[in-house]
């Protein structure tokens, strides 16, 4: 028999009641942005993945200051991703592999990851999270404001069922091929009630029953070619409308839209800002991969820098602030146009 390690239960790791009220308020704010009731722009920004919790908390402090500065125009949510989906192989994230060496000490990972999320939430920032393994969702869900189902899992029935149960807005990314129909089907499925097996707070397998998630929405992340341009956004909105879904999109400036070149993200953001400024109210959010330093490093490179991503290359902090300023100005201009009846 393979080695087996007993995990702590979600209850043993502990729910963070100290931030519960703030998380609920943040979720309501994001839902209002998605529903057009709040004119601000959602910006999900932060590292591709968390590999050094202490350094990421330093980043959170910087982002919190910026979020407060731009709060009139932006709703800033920090990426706090502890799991990484993989096409074949690679580091799977802090929760399943906290030692970054493939040993898979998940018991330590859920404790360390939970501690990090609690400290990050205590800064007052809303947190974003990609739900990769449905079995781990109960360990983190209570502190997450905005969730994602990624391009590699958006066709998965367990992930669609999970999204229907999670109590926060969920972004469904278009699949790696760039096709939208799979994500649109996922949004429709997540909006329905389901009964499915899951992990209870006491660690036992249980039947979870959902009522459907009305705040599931589409995220354009590109594919073999980008899909962030005005024509792509218009096509996505038409596809959503044709499926009877609310016409709203979040656009990821990284991944397929930047060709995984972090240096291209500012150009993508500039294009999206122009669309927002022109009055596109259905473009409700933008995602940016950002961390303390520009670029990335390999796990096999030896001693790791705490300030440099070990997965996708990210924009450094000094190059992130101008993008937030650009997006804030665009959102402010759009709100003025709406107030004047021009958009």
JSON list of C-alpha atoms in Angstrom, two decimals, residues 157-168 170 186-198 206-214:
[
{"chain": "A", "resi": 157, "resn": "UNK", "atom": "CA", "xyz": [-18.53, 18.35, -13.75]},
{"chain": "A", "resi": 158, "resn": "UNK", "atom": "CA", "xyz": [-17.17, 18.32, -10.16]},
{"chain": "A", "resi": 159, "resn": "UNK", "atom": "CA", "xyz": [-15.84, 21.85, -10.62]},
{"chain": "A", "resi": 160, "resn": "UNK", "atom": "CA", "xyz": [-19.12, 23.08, -12.07]},
{"chain": "A", "resi": 161, "resn": "UNK", "atom": "CA", "xyz": [-21.00, 21.54, -9.15]},
{"chain": "A", "resi": 162, "resn": "UNK", "atom": "CA", "xyz": [-18.53, 23.07, -6.70]},
{"chain": "A", "resi": 163, "resn": "UNK", "atom": "CA", "xyz": [-19.01, 26.49, -8.32]},
{"chain": "A", "resi": 164, "resn": "UNK", "atom": "CA", "xyz": [-22.77, 26.15, -7.87]},
{"chain": "A", "resi": 165, "resn": "UNK", "atom": "CA", "xyz": [-22.24, 25.68, -4.12]},
{"chain": "A", "resi": 166, "resn": "UNK", "atom": "CA", "xyz": [-19.46, 28.17, -3.38]},
{"chain": "A", "resi": 167, "resn": "UNK", "atom": "CA", "xyz": [-20.81, 31.35, -1.73]},
{"chain": "A", "resi": 168, "resn": "UNK", "atom": "CA", "xyz": [-18.90, 33.85, -3.84]},
{"chain": "A", "resi": 170, "resn": "UNK", "atom": "CA", "xyz": [-16.93, 32.53, -9.67]},
{"chain": "A", "resi": 186, "resn": "UNK", "atom": "CA", "xyz": [-20.00, 25.88, -17.13]},
{"chain": "A", "resi": 187, "resn": "UNK", "atom": "CA", "xyz": [-21.69, 29.16, -16.21]},
{"chain": "A", "resi": 188, "resn": "UNK", "atom": "CA", "xyz": [-25.08, 27.69, -17.07]},
{"chain": "A", "resi": 189, "resn": "UNK", "atom": "CA", "xyz": [-24.37, 24.53, -15.05]},
{"chain": "A", "resi": 190, "resn": "UNK", "atom": "CA", "xyz": [-23.12, 26.52, -12.05]},
{"chain": "A", "resi": 191, "resn": "UNK", "atom": "CA", "xyz": [-26.35, 28.49, -12.03]},
{"chain": "A", "resi": 192, "resn": "UNK", "atom": "CA", "xyz": [-28.40, 25.35, -11.36]},
{"chain": "A", "resi": 193, "resn": "UNK", "atom": "CA", "xyz": [-28.95, 23.43, -8.10]},
{"chain": "A", "resi": 194, "resn": "UNK", "atom": "CA", "xyz": [-26.97, 20.21, -7.67]},
{"chain": "A", "resi": 195, "resn": "UNK", "atom": "CA", "xyz": [-26.39, 17.45, -5.12]},
{"chain": "A", "resi": 196, "resn": "UNK", "atom": "CA", "xyz": [-22.88, 16.04, -5.07]},
{"chain": "A", "resi": 197, "resn": "UNK", "atom": "CA", "xyz": [-20.31, 14.48, -2.71]},
{"chain": "A", "resi": 198, "resn": "UNK", "atom": "CA", "xyz": [-17.98, 16.77, -0.80]},
{"chain": "A", "resi": 206, "resn": "UNK", "atom": "CA", "xyz": [-21.10, 14.22, 2.83]},
{"chain": "A", "resi": 207, "resn": "UNK", "atom": "CA", "xyz": [-23.75, 15.20, 0.32]},
{"chain": "A", "resi": 208, "resn": "UNK", "atom": "CA", "xyz": [-23.54, 18.89, -0.53]},
{"chain": "A", "resi": 209, "resn": "UNK", "atom": "CA", "xyz": [-26.67, 20.50, -1.95]},
{"chain": "A", "resi": 210, "resn": "UNK", "atom": "CA", "xyz": [-26.38, 23.76, -3.84]},
{"chain": "A", "resi": 211, "resn": "UNK", "atom": "CA", "xyz": [-28.98, 26.28, -4.91]},
{"chain": "A", "resi": 212, "resn": "UNK", "atom": "CA", "xyz": [-26.97, 27.59, -7.87]},
{"chain": "A", "resi": 213, "resn": "UNK", "atom": "CA", "xyz": [-24.55, 30.47, -8.24]},
{"chain": "A", "resi": 214, "resn": "UNK", "atom": "CA", "xyz": [-26.11, 33.53, -9.88]}
]
